[in-house]
Amino acid sequence: MAPHARPLVSASWLNSVARVGLAGSRPASVVVLDGSWHMPFTKRNALAEFEGRRIKGARFFDIDAVADRSSSLPHMLPSPEQFAEQVGAMGIANDSHVVIYDANQSIGAAARVLWTFRVFGHTGGLSILEGGLNAWQREGLEIVGGPLGTVDGELPVEAKRYSAGFNKRLVKTFDEVVANINSQAALVVDARPSGRFLGIDPEPRAGLSSGHMPHSVSLPHSKILDPANENFLLRGASLASAFSDAGVNISAPAIHSCGSGVNASITWLGAIMARSEIKAGTWEELEDGLSVYDGSWTEYAGHAANGAAKIEK
């Protein structure tokens, strides 16, 4: 029987479980990834920031590099073969417990990385370090800096053989989203800020109209985070209420969308956590009926500009 999912872990848990293996002193069943990402307009370099400040032994997962680089859309999913080659080079095996963190946010782009591993059928554990690198630092745990290969105790990564599948149930394409608008088989949950959903505020990507898909509902990803607790994910009745107040039935099928599939992964994860608080289950059980629209608003609004999709405001 598959073990119950453990989507979120604490810094103390990670330190106690992976303390010996993180620095590469022995083959580790836990692999830690920095999944940080920044919007292009910020002009920030997540890889450079990783090299300057990271958990000792962590590897960097670049969602723009582990992606379909032939697509004009940002960080679209790669092929299973490309994914397998790139994560294997990070020293990840199919049965590794992968723990992902964001260096700047509590969850952030780490949710996109976790969802990506689920899409490609990762069979080992998958968790996000809740609170990210900041939570690790607040616990007084070791943070290192310097180019990879120059820090004492960080041994070279040993490449692993990785085999990837593809779980199409977790992913929606443009054509599937358009078909769903007509069938309304699943609710589209839009994780962008409400101003963009309503068409009041502009999109951050030039040339795209704001607004929303017909029959979709607005649930900005920030609504499921707790600003009073370092933007950790809400829990219990507060988390359930965030979904129900937005008109989302967490037990029903839902397609999560945002600007480019990053923040949609946070609301997707939030729905999984809300389900798990009702009844613990495996990943397969908890994610049933929940998907992310990979191209999200960047793709949808681009098609709308050509008359192939409808935008409401």
PDB file of C-alpha atoms in Angstrom:
ATOM      1  CA  MET A   1       0.000   0.000   0.000  1.00  0.00           C
ATOM      2  CA  ALA A   2       1.299   3.455  -0.918  1.00  0.00           C
ATOM      3  CA  PRO A   3       2.102   5.655   2.098  1.00  0.00           C
ATOM      4  CA  HIS A   4       0.027   8.698   2.951  1.00  0.00           C
ATOM      5  CA  ALA A   5       1.162  11.899   1.287  1.00  0.00           C
ATOM      6  CA  ARG A   6       3.207  14.350   3.358  1.00  0.00           C
ATOM      7  CA  PRO A   7       3.001  17.550   1.280  1.00  0.00           C
ATOM      8  CA  LEU A   8       4.495  19.901   3.893  1.00  0.00           C
ATOM      9  CA  VAL A   9       7.368  19.364   6.333  1.00  0.00           C
ATOM     10  CA  SER A  10       8.999  21.610   8.915  1.00  0.00           C
ATOM     11  CA  ALA A  11      12.610  22.716   9.112  1.00  0.00           C
ATOM     12  CA  SER A  12      13.122  20.670  12.274  1.00  0.00           C
ATOM     13  CA  TRP A  13      11.733  17.557  10.577  1.00  0.00           C
ATOM     14  CA  LEU A  14      14.000  17.993   7.572  1.00  0.00           C
ATOM     15  CA  ASN A  15      17.020  18.587   9.749  1.00  0.00           C
ATOM     16  CA  SER A  16      16.383  15.520  11.894  1.00  0.00           C
ATOM     17  CA  VAL A  17      15.675  13.210   8.956  1.00  0.00           C
ATOM     18  CA  ALA A  18      18.284  14.360   6.471  1.00  0.00           C
ATOM     19  CA  ARG A  19      21.051  15.809   8.638  1.00  0.00           C
ATOM     20  CA  VAL A  20      23.616  13.162   7.714  1.00  0.00           C
ATOM     21  CA  GLY A  21      22.925  12.900   4.002  1.00  0.00           C
ATOM     22  CA  LEU A  22      22.427  16.534   3.047  1.00  0.00           C
ATOM     23  CA  ALA A  23      26.113  17.310   2.665  1.00  0.00           C
ATOM     24  CA  GLY A  24      26.673  14.256   0.488  1.00  0.00           C
ATOM     25  CA  SER A  25      28.689  12.320   3.075  1.00  0.00           C
ATOM     26  CA  ARG A  26      26.707   9.178   2.263  1.00  0.00           C
ATOM     27  CA  PRO A  27      24.047   8.235  -0.279  1.00  0.00           C
ATOM     28  CA  ALA A  28      20.969  10.098   0.913  1.00  0.00           C
ATOM     29  CA  SER A  29      17.380   9.008   0.471  1.00  0.00           C
ATOM     30  CA  VAL A  30      16.373  12.662   0.942  1.00  0.00           C
ATOM     31  CA  VAL A  31      17.297  15.147  -1.781  1.00  0.00           C
ATOM     32  CA  VAL A  32      16.743  18.839  -1.116  1.00  0.00           C
ATOM     33  CA  LEU A  33      15.957  21.203  -3.992  1.00  0.00           C
ATOM     34  CA  ASP A  34      15.813  24.971  -4.166  1.00  0.00           C
ATOM     35  CA  GLY A  35      12.920  25.637  -6.547  1.00  0.00           C
ATOM     36  CA  SER A  36      12.991  29.442  -6.378  1.00  0.00           C
ATOM     37  CA  TRP A  37      11.837  31.476  -9.363  1.00  0.00           C
ATOM     38  CA  HIS A  38      11.257  35.166 -10.064  1.00  0.00           C
ATOM     39  CA  MET A  39       9.099  37.005 -12.571  1.00  0.00           C
ATOM     40  CA  PRO A  40      11.320  38.274 -15.436  1.00  0.00           C
ATOM     41  CA  PHE A  41      10.568  41.943 -14.721  1.00  0.00           C
ATOM     42  CA  THR A  42      12.288  41.651 -11.302  1.00  0.00           C
ATOM     43  CA  LYS A  43      15.660  41.127 -13.034  1.00  0.00           C
ATOM     44  CA  ARG A  44      16.633  38.704 -10.259  1.00  0.00           C
ATOM     45  CA  ASN A  45      18.777  35.625 -10.828  1.00  0.00           C
ATOM     46  CA  ALA A  46      17.517  32.721  -8.712  1.00  0.00           C
ATOM     47  CA  LEU A  47      20.541  30.541  -9.521  1.00  0.00           C
ATOM     48  CA  ALA A  48      22.978  33.249  -8.423  1.00  0.00           C
ATOM     49  CA  GLU A  49      20.975  33.712  -5.230  1.00  0.00           C
ATOM     50  CA  PHE A  50      21.087  29.940  -4.658  1.00  0.00           C
ATOM     51  CA  GLU A  51      24.859  29.928  -4.991  1.00  0.00           C
ATOM     52  CA  GLY A  52      25.053  32.730  -2.446  1.00  0.00           C
ATOM     53  CA  ARG A  53      22.644  31.274   0.146  1.00  0.00           C
ATOM     54  CA  ARG A  54      21.334  27.723   0.405  1.00  0.00           C
ATOM     55  CA  ILE A  55      20.838  24.671   2.578  1.00  0.00           C
ATOM     56  CA  LYS A  56      24.065  22.722   2.559  1.00  0.00           C
ATOM     57  CA  GLY A  57      23.891  19.947  -0.012  1.00  0.00           C
ATOM     58  CA  ALA A  58      20.826  21.336  -1.830  1.00  0.00           C
ATOM     59  CA  ARG A  59      20.574  21.316  -5.614  1.00  0.00           C
ATOM     60  CA  PHE A  60      18.904  23.950  -7.793  1.00  0.00           C
ATOM     61  CA  PHE A  61      15.779  23.145  -9.804  1.00  0.00           C
ATOM     62  CA  ASP A  62      15.252  25.776 -12.498  1.00  0.00           C
ATOM     63  CA  ILE A  63      11.655  25.639 -13.757  1.00  0.00           C
ATOM     64  CA  ASP A  64      12.709  27.583 -16.849  1.00  0.00           C
ATOM     65  CA  ALA A  65      15.420  25.030 -17.687  1.00  0.00           C
ATOM     66  CA  VAL A  66      13.523  21.835 -16.784  1.00  0.00           C
ATOM     67  CA  ALA A  67      10.954  22.869 -19.349  1.00  0.00           C
ATOM     68  CA  ASP A  68       9.933  22.646 -22.992  1.00  0.00           C
ATOM     69  CA  ARG A  69      12.426  25.120 -24.370  1.00  0.00           C
ATOM     70  CA  SER A  70      10.891  24.919 -27.848  1.00  0.00           C
ATOM     71  CA  SER A  71       7.730  26.599 -26.523  1.00  0.00           C
ATOM     72  CA  SER A  72       7.295  30.379 -26.529  1.00  0.00           C
ATOM     73  CA  LEU A  73       5.337  30.025 -23.271  1.00  0.00           C
ATOM     74  CA  PRO A  74       7.158  30.185 -19.929  1.00  0.00           C
ATOM     75  CA  HIS A  75       8.275  26.990 -18.168  1.00  0.00           C
ATOM     76  CA  MET A  76       5.908  24.601 -19.947  1.00  0.00           C
ATOM     77  CA  LEU A  77       6.381  20.972 -18.936  1.00  0.00           C
ATOM     78  CA  PRO A  78       9.229  19.135 -20.681  1.00  0.00           C
ATOM     79  CA  SER A  79       8.985  15.668 -22.183  1.00  0.00           C
ATOM     80  CA  PRO A  80       9.302  12.720 -19.788  1.00  0.00           C
ATOM     81  CA  GLU A  81      12.659  11.912 -21.358  1.00  0.00           C
ATOM     82  CA  GLN A  82      14.037  15.405 -20.751  1.00  0.00           C
ATOM     83  CA  PHE A  83      12.709  15.460 -17.201  1.00  0.00           C
ATOM     84  CA  ALA A  84      14.283  12.074 -16.439  1.00  0.00           C
ATOM     85  CA  GLU A  85      17.659  13.139 -17.787  1.00  0.00           C
ATOM     86  CA  GLN A  86      17.737  16.436 -15.915  1.00  0.00           C
ATOM     87  CA  VAL A  87      16.526  15.232 -12.511  1.00  0.00           C
ATOM     88  CA  GLY A  88      18.731  12.151 -12.736  1.00  0.00           C
ATOM     89  CA  ALA A  89      21.685  14.510 -13.186  1.00  0.00           C
ATOM     90  CA  MET A  90      20.625  16.162  -9.909  1.00  0.00           C
ATOM     91  CA  GLY A  91      21.194  12.856  -8.106  1.00  0.00           C
ATOM     92  CA  ILE A  92      17.497  12.059  -7.796  1.00  0.00           C
ATOM     93  CA  ALA A  93      16.263   8.481  -8.065  1.00  0.00           C
ATOM     94  CA  ASN A  94      12.651   7.383  -8.451  1.00  0.00           C
ATOM     95  CA  ASP A  95      12.476   6.437  -4.783  1.00  0.00           C
ATOM     96  CA  SER A  96      14.216   9.530  -3.390  1.00  0.00           C
ATOM     97  CA  HIS A  97      12.266  11.647  -0.930  1.00  0.00           C
ATOM     98  CA  VAL A  98      12.455  15.048  -2.597  1.00  0.00           C
ATOM     99  CA  VAL A  99      12.022  18.091  -0.349  1.00  0.00           C
ATOM    100  CA  ILE A 100      11.655  21.416  -2.157  1.00  0.00           C
ATOM    101  CA  TYR A 101      11.999  24.901  -0.743  1.00  0.00           C
ATOM    102  CA  ASP A 102      11.661  28.462  -1.949  1.00  0.00           C
ATOM    103  CA  ALA A 103      14.395  30.845  -0.836  1.00  0.00           C
ATOM    104  CA  ASN A 104      12.121  33.865  -0.565  1.00  0.00           C
ATOM    105  CA  GLN A 105       8.598  32.668   0.158  1.00  0.00           C
ATOM    106  CA  SER A 106       6.896  30.156   2.422  1.00  0.00           C
ATOM    107  CA  ILE A 107       5.832  27.991  -0.515  1.00  0.00           C
ATOM    108  CA  GLY A 108       6.263  29.928  -3.779  1.00  0.00           C
ATOM    109  CA  ALA A 109       7.546  28.135  -6.867  1.00  0.00           C
ATOM    110  CA  ALA A 110       8.320  25.047  -4.766  1.00  0.00           C
ATOM    111  CA  ALA A 111       4.684  24.069  -5.344  1.00  0.00           C
ATOM    112  CA  ARG A 112       5.230  24.127  -9.109  1.00  0.00           C
ATOM    113  CA  VAL A 113       8.250  21.852  -8.712  1.00  0.00           C
ATOM    114  CA  LEU A 114       6.298  19.419  -6.530  1.00  0.00           C
ATOM    115  CA  TRP A 115       3.405  19.335  -9.025  1.00  0.00           C
ATOM    116  CA  THR A 116       5.909  18.686 -11.838  1.00  0.00           C
ATOM    117  CA  PHE A 117       7.313  15.647 -10.015  1.00  0.00           C
ATOM    118  CA  ARG A 118       3.766  14.364  -9.516  1.00  0.00           C
ATOM    119  CA  VAL A 119       3.042  14.777 -13.229  1.00  0.00           C
ATOM    120  CA  PHE A 120       6.060  12.675 -14.125  1.00  0.00           C
ATOM    121  CA  GLY A 121       5.111   9.898 -11.733  1.00  0.00           C
ATOM    122  CA  HIS A 122       7.675  10.266  -8.963  1.00  0.00           C
ATOM    123  CA  THR A 123       7.233   7.261  -6.667  1.00  0.00           C
ATOM    124  CA  GLY A 124       9.289   8.457  -3.694  1.00  0.00           C
ATOM    125  CA  GLY A 125       8.227  10.991  -1.108  1.00  0.00           C
ATOM    126  CA  LEU A 126       7.495  14.581  -2.110  1.00  0.00           C
ATOM    127  CA  SER A 127       7.337  17.456   0.336  1.00  0.00           C
ATOM    128  CA  ILE A 128       7.735  21.209   0.551  1.00  0.00           C
ATOM    129  CA  LEU A 129       9.777  22.766   3.336  1.00  0.00           C
ATOM    130  CA  GLU A 130       7.086  25.045   4.714  1.00  0.00           C
ATOM    131  CA  GLY A 131       8.440  28.494   5.410  1.00  0.00           C
ATOM    132  CA  GLY A 132      11.214  27.954   2.898  1.00  0.00           C
ATOM    133  CA  LEU A 133      14.823  28.889   3.449  1.00  0.00           C
ATOM    134  CA  ASN A 134      13.778  31.625   5.858  1.00  0.00           C
ATOM    135  CA  ALA A 135      12.205  29.061   8.212  1.00  0.00           C
ATOM    136  CA  TRP A 136      15.396  26.990   8.042  1.00  0.00           C
ATOM    137  CA  GLN A 137      17.429  30.060   8.982  1.00  0.00           C
ATOM    138  CA  ARG A 138      15.062  31.016  11.827  1.00  0.00           C
ATOM    139  CA  GLU A 139      15.697  27.577  13.344  1.00  0.00           C
ATOM    140  CA  GLY A 140      19.401  28.432  13.433  1.00  0.00           C
ATOM    141  CA  LEU A 141      20.219  25.681  10.938  1.00  0.00           C
ATOM    142  CA  GLU A 142      23.218  25.778   8.642  1.00  0.00           C
ATOM    143  CA  ILE A 143      23.139  27.924   5.515  1.00  0.00           C
ATOM    144  CA  VAL A 144      26.113  28.046   3.181  1.00  0.00           C
ATOM    145  CA  GLY A 145      27.200  30.242   0.298  1.00  0.00           C
ATOM    146  CA  GLY A 146      29.640  29.979  -2.543  1.00  0.00           C
ATOM    147  CA  PRO A 147      29.748  28.402  -5.998  1.00  0.00           C
ATOM    148  CA  LEU A 148      28.794  24.759  -6.121  1.00  0.00           C
ATOM    149  CA  GLY A 149      31.758  22.511  -5.495  1.00  0.00           C
ATOM    150  CA  THR A 150      33.608  25.057  -3.358  1.00  0.00           C
ATOM    151  CA  VAL A 151      31.901  24.543   0.014  1.00  0.00           C
ATOM    152  CA  ASP A 152      33.492  22.128   2.487  1.00  0.00           C
ATOM    153  CA  GLY A 153      31.386  19.005   2.884  1.00  0.00           C
ATOM    154  CA  GLU A 154      29.438  19.418  -0.347  1.00  0.00           C
ATOM    155  CA  LEU A 155      30.560  16.460  -2.428  1.00  0.00           C
ATOM    156  CA  PRO A 156      29.921  16.164  -6.168  1.00  0.00           C
ATOM    157  CA  VAL A 157      26.420  15.035  -7.049  1.00  0.00           C
ATOM    158  CA  GLU A 158      26.252  11.420  -8.153  1.00  0.00           C
ATOM    159  CA  ALA A 159      23.930  11.143 -11.144  1.00  0.00           C
ATOM    160  CA  LYS A 160      21.112   8.623 -10.869  1.00  0.00           C
ATOM    161  CA  ARG A 161      19.084   6.725 -13.420  1.00  0.00           C
ATOM    162  CA  TYR A 162      15.539   8.081 -13.425  1.00  0.00           C
ATOM    163  CA  SER A 163      12.478   6.761 -15.234  1.00  0.00           C
ATOM    164  CA  ALA A 164       9.611   9.187 -15.874  1.00  0.00           C
ATOM    165  CA  GLY A 165       6.004   8.550 -16.818  1.00  0.00           C
ATOM    166  CA  PHE A 166       3.318  11.137 -17.497  1.00  0.00           C
ATOM    167  CA  ASN A 167       0.107  11.545 -15.513  1.00  0.00           C
ATOM    168  CA  LYS A 168      -2.106  13.451 -17.936  1.00  0.00           C
ATOM    169  CA  ARG A 169      -4.889  13.665 -15.354  1.00  0.00           C
ATOM    170  CA  LEU A 170      -2.904  16.318 -13.467  1.00  0.00           C
ATOM    171  CA  VAL A 171      -2.391  18.552 -16.516  1.00  0.00           C
ATOM    172  CA  LYS A 172      -4.788  20.507 -18.687  1.00  0.00           C
ATOM    173  CA  THR A 173      -4.074  21.897 -22.148  1.00  0.00           C
ATOM    174  CA  PHE A 174      -5.675  24.883 -23.874  1.00  0.00           C
ATOM    175  CA  ASP A 175      -8.004  22.672 -25.910  1.00  0.00           C
ATOM    176  CA  GLU A 176      -9.096  20.812 -22.777  1.00  0.00           C
ATOM    177  CA  VAL A 177      -9.756  24.065 -20.937  1.00  0.00           C
ATOM    178  CA  VAL A 178     -11.875  25.405 -23.804  1.00  0.00           C
ATOM    179  CA  ALA A 179     -13.826  22.143 -23.901  1.00  0.00           C
ATOM    180  CA  ASN A 180     -14.321  22.372 -20.150  1.00  0.00           C
ATOM    181  CA  ILE A 181     -15.750  25.889 -20.453  1.00  0.00           C
ATOM    182  CA  ASN A 182     -18.520  24.356 -22.541  1.00  0.00           C
ATOM    183  CA  SER A 183     -19.027  21.212 -20.445  1.00  0.00           C
ATOM    184  CA  GLN A 184     -18.316  22.775 -17.026  1.00  0.00           C
ATOM    185  CA  ALA A 185     -17.175  19.326 -15.894  1.00  0.00           C
ATOM    186  CA  ALA A 186     -14.619  20.966 -13.592  1.00  0.00           C
ATOM    187  CA  LEU A 187     -14.499  24.360 -11.943  1.00  0.00           C
ATOM    188  CA  VAL A 188     -11.659  26.633 -13.085  1.00  0.00           C
ATOM    189  CA  VAL A 189      -9.991  28.176 -10.025  1.00  0.00           C
ATOM    190  CA  ASP A 190      -8.006  31.300 -10.926  1.00  0.00           C
ATOM    191  CA  ALA A 191      -5.121  31.988  -8.522  1.00  0.00           C
ATOM    192  CA  ARG A 192      -4.190  35.427  -9.924  1.00  0.00           C
ATOM    193  CA  PRO A 193      -4.868  38.587  -7.885  1.00  0.00           C
ATOM    194  CA  SER A 194      -8.525  39.615  -8.035  1.00  0.00           C
ATOM    195  CA  GLY A 195      -7.799  42.849  -9.909  1.00  0.00           C
ATOM    196  CA  ARG A 196      -6.397  40.918 -12.847  1.00  0.00           C
ATOM    197  CA  PHE A 197      -9.272  38.424 -12.684  1.00  0.00           C
ATOM    198  CA  LEU A 198     -11.790  41.275 -12.848  1.00  0.00           C
ATOM    199  CA  GLY A 199      -9.964  43.025 -15.665  1.00  0.00           C
ATOM    200  CA  ILE A 200      -9.257  46.082 -13.512  1.00  0.00           C
ATOM    201  CA  ASP A 201      -5.495  45.657 -13.175  1.00  0.00           C
ATOM    202  CA  PRO A 202      -3.080  44.927 -16.037  1.00  0.00           C
ATOM    203  CA  GLU A 203      -1.232  41.692 -16.579  1.00  0.00           C
ATOM    204  CA  PRO A 204       2.511  41.778 -15.799  1.00  0.00           C
ATOM    205  CA  ARG A 205       3.298  40.326 -19.232  1.00  0.00           C
ATOM    206  CA  ALA A 206       3.074  42.871 -22.025  1.00  0.00           C
ATOM    207  CA  GLY A 207       0.366  42.471 -24.632  1.00  0.00           C
ATOM    208  CA  LEU A 208      -1.963  40.296 -22.557  1.00  0.00           C
ATOM    209  CA  SER A 209      -5.466  41.369 -21.624  1.00  0.00           C
ATOM    210  CA  SER A 210      -6.578  40.836 -18.051  1.00  0.00           C
ATOM    211  CA  GLY A 211      -9.980  39.355 -17.224  1.00  0.00           C
ATOM    212  CA  HIS A 212     -11.035  35.755 -16.745  1.00  0.00           C
ATOM    213  CA  MET A 213     -12.375  32.622 -18.395  1.00  0.00           C
ATOM    214  CA  PRO A 214     -16.145  32.130 -18.480  1.00  0.00           C
ATOM    215  CA  HIS A 215     -17.514  30.214 -15.457  1.00  0.00           C
ATOM    216  CA  SER A 216     -14.225  30.510 -13.536  1.00  0.00           C
ATOM    217  CA  VAL A 217     -13.906  31.709  -9.930  1.00  0.00           C
ATOM    218  CA  SER A 218     -11.276  33.868  -8.285  1.00  0.00           C
ATOM    219  CA  LEU A 219      -9.140  32.480  -5.471  1.00  0.00           C
ATOM    220  CA  PRO A 220      -5.926  34.506  -5.253  1.00  0.00           C
ATOM    221  CA  HIS A 221      -3.229  32.208  -3.925  1.00  0.00           C
ATOM    222  CA  SER A 222      -2.510  34.691  -1.132  1.00  0.00           C
ATOM    223  CA  LYS A 223      -5.968  33.960   0.316  1.00  0.00           C
ATOM    224  CA  ILE A 224      -4.866  30.491   1.425  1.00  0.00           C
ATOM    225  CA  LEU A 225      -1.696  31.758   3.111  1.00  0.00           C
ATOM    226  CA  ASP A 226      -1.507  33.122   6.656  1.00  0.00           C
ATOM    227  CA  PRO A 227       0.171  36.558   6.772  1.00  0.00           C
ATOM    228  CA  ALA A 228       0.247  36.367  10.565  1.00  0.00           C
ATOM    229  CA  ASN A 229       2.325  33.189  10.403  1.00  0.00           C
ATOM    230  CA  GLU A 230       5.085  33.885   7.868  1.00  0.00           C
ATOM    231  CA  ASN A 231       2.667  33.112   5.002  1.00  0.00           C
ATOM    232  CA  PHE A 232       2.459  29.445   5.939  1.00  0.00           C
ATOM    233  CA  LEU A 233      -0.490  27.623   4.420  1.00  0.00           C
ATOM    234  CA  LEU A 234      -3.705  28.085   6.362  1.00  0.00           C
ATOM    235  CA  ARG A 235      -4.957  25.084   8.309  1.00  0.00           C
ATOM    236  CA  GLY A 236      -8.243  23.631   9.458  1.00  0.00           C
ATOM    237  CA  ALA A 237     -11.414  25.682   9.217  1.00  0.00           C
ATOM    238  CA  SER A 238      -9.514  28.729   7.926  1.00  0.00           C
ATOM    239  CA  LEU A 239      -8.211  26.801   4.921  1.00  0.00           C
ATOM    240  CA  ALA A 240     -11.590  25.194   4.224  1.00  0.00           C
ATOM    241  CA  SER A 241     -13.285  28.595   4.465  1.00  0.00           C
ATOM    242  CA  ALA A 242     -10.870  30.185   2.013  1.00  0.00           C
ATOM    243  CA  PHE A 243     -12.002  27.677  -0.596  1.00  0.00           C
ATOM    244  CA  SER A 244     -15.708  27.703   0.247  1.00  0.00           C
ATOM    245  CA  ASP A 245     -15.826  31.523   0.375  1.00  0.00           C
ATOM    246  CA  ALA A 246     -14.501  31.539  -3.191  1.00  0.00           C
ATOM    247  CA  GLY A 247     -17.188  29.091  -4.274  1.00  0.00           C
ATOM    248  CA  VAL A 248     -14.871  26.100  -4.470  1.00  0.00           C
ATOM    249  CA  ASN A 249     -15.994  22.650  -3.338  1.00  0.00           C
ATOM    250  CA  ILE A 250     -12.706  20.932  -2.488  1.00  0.00           C
ATOM    251  CA  SER A 251     -14.250  17.510  -3.093  1.00  0.00           C
ATOM    252  CA  ALA A 252     -15.226  18.356  -6.680  1.00  0.00           C
ATOM    253  CA  PRO A 253     -13.039  18.371  -9.816  1.00  0.00           C
ATOM    254  CA  ALA A 254     -11.109  21.603 -10.346  1.00  0.00           C
ATOM    255  CA  ILE A 255      -8.647  23.044 -12.846  1.00  0.00           C
ATOM    256  CA  HIS A 256      -6.206  25.476 -11.243  1.00  0.00           C
ATOM    257  CA  SER A 257      -4.903  28.328 -13.361  1.00  0.00           C
ATOM    258  CA  CYS A 258      -2.880  31.523 -12.822  1.00  0.00           C
ATOM    259  CA  GLY A 259      -0.485  33.578 -14.933  1.00  0.00           C
ATOM    260  CA  SER A 260       1.927  30.821 -15.966  1.00  0.00           C
ATOM    261  CA  GLY A 261       1.190  27.782 -13.798  1.00  0.00           C
ATOM    262  CA  VAL A 262       3.228  28.704 -10.704  1.00  0.00           C
ATOM    263  CA  ASN A 263       0.708  30.144  -8.241  1.00  0.00           C
ATOM    264  CA  ALA A 264      -1.930  27.750  -9.578  1.00  0.00           C
ATOM    265  CA  SER A 265       0.229  25.005  -8.128  1.00  0.00           C
ATOM    266  CA  ILE A 266      -0.145  26.645  -4.705  1.00  0.00           C
ATOM    267  CA  THR A 267      -3.957  26.554  -4.802  1.00  0.00           C
ATOM    268  CA  TRP A 268      -3.773  23.005  -6.228  1.00  0.00           C
ATOM    269  CA  LEU A 269      -1.606  22.048  -3.246  1.00  0.00           C
ATOM    270  CA  GLY A 270      -3.944  23.900  -0.895  1.00  0.00           C
ATOM    271  CA  ALA A 271      -6.891  21.831  -2.110  1.00  0.00           C
ATOM    272  CA  ILE A 272      -4.893  18.667  -1.509  1.00  0.00           C
ATOM    273  CA  MET A 273      -4.043  19.808   2.016  1.00  0.00           C
ATOM    274  CA  ALA A 274      -7.690  20.693   2.705  1.00  0.00           C
ATOM    275  CA  ARG A 275      -8.729  17.228   1.561  1.00  0.00           C
ATOM    276  CA  SER A 276      -6.009  15.603   3.688  1.00  0.00           C
ATOM    277  CA  GLU A 277      -7.324  17.359   6.793  1.00  0.00           C
ATOM    278  CA  ILE A 278     -10.673  15.681   6.225  1.00  0.00           C
ATOM    279  CA  LYS A 279      -9.111  12.290   5.580  1.00  0.00           C
ATOM    280  CA  ALA A 280      -5.464  11.342   5.134  1.00  0.00           C
ATOM    281  CA  GLY A 281      -4.689   9.599   1.888  1.00  0.00           C
ATOM    282  CA  THR A 282      -2.122   8.809  -0.766  1.00  0.00           C
ATOM    283  CA  TRP A 283      -1.160  11.359  -3.386  1.00  0.00           C
ATOM    284  CA  GLU A 284      -3.333   9.514  -5.898  1.00  0.00           C
ATOM    285  CA  GLU A 285      -6.342   9.719  -3.602  1.00  0.00           C
ATOM    286  CA  LEU A 286      -5.883  13.346  -2.591  1.00  0.00           C
ATOM    287  CA  GLU A 287      -5.191  14.744  -6.059  1.00  0.00           C
ATOM    288  CA  ASP A 288      -8.069  12.906  -7.760  1.00  0.00           C
ATOM    289  CA  GLY A 289      -9.895  15.325 -10.052  1.00  0.00           C
ATOM    290  CA  LEU A 290      -7.451  18.183  -9.411  1.00  0.00           C
ATOM    291  CA  SER A 291      -5.274  19.525 -12.204  1.00  0.00           C
ATOM    292  CA  VAL A 292      -3.230  22.560 -13.260  1.00  0.00           C
ATOM    293  CA  TYR A 293      -3.607  24.351 -16.584  1.00  0.00           C
ATOM    294  CA  ASP A 294       0.022  24.330 -17.669  1.00  0.00           C
ATOM    295  CA  GLY A 295      -0.112  27.316 -20.039  1.00  0.00           C
ATOM    296  CA  SER A 296      -2.510  29.213 -17.739  1.00  0.00           C
ATOM    297  CA  TRP A 297      -3.484  32.813 -18.511  1.00  0.00           C
ATOM    298  CA  THR A 298      -0.395  33.529 -20.621  1.00  0.00           C
ATOM    299  CA  GLU A 299      -1.506  30.909 -23.118  1.00  0.00           C
ATOM    300  CA  TYR A 300      -5.264  31.487 -22.800  1.00  0.00           C
ATOM    301  CA  ALA A 301      -5.145  35.269 -23.220  1.00  0.00           C
ATOM    302  CA  GLY A 302      -2.750  34.860 -26.119  1.00  0.00           C
ATOM    303  CA  HIS A 303      -5.339  32.728 -27.913  1.00  0.00           C
ATOM    304  CA  ALA A 304      -8.055  35.210 -26.980  1.00  0.00           C
ATOM    305  CA  ALA A 305      -6.152  37.923 -28.825  1.00  0.00           C
ATOM    306  CA  ASN A 306      -6.586  35.808 -31.965  1.00  0.00           C
ATOM    307  CA  GLY A 307     -10.273  35.182 -31.313  1.00  0.00           C
ATOM    308  CA  ALA A 308      -9.788  31.552 -30.271  1.00  0.00           C
ATOM    309  CA  ALA A 309     -10.866  32.084 -26.649  1.00  0.00           C
ATOM    310  CA  LYS A 310     -13.296  34.309 -24.781  1.00  0.00           C
ATOM    311  CA  ILE A 311     -12.359  36.691 -21.982  1.00  0.00           C
ATOM    312  CA  GLU A 312     -14.885  38.079 -19.516  1.00  0.00           C
ATOM    313  CA  LYS A 313     -14.431  41.132 -17.289  1.00  0.00           C
TER     314      LYS A 313
END
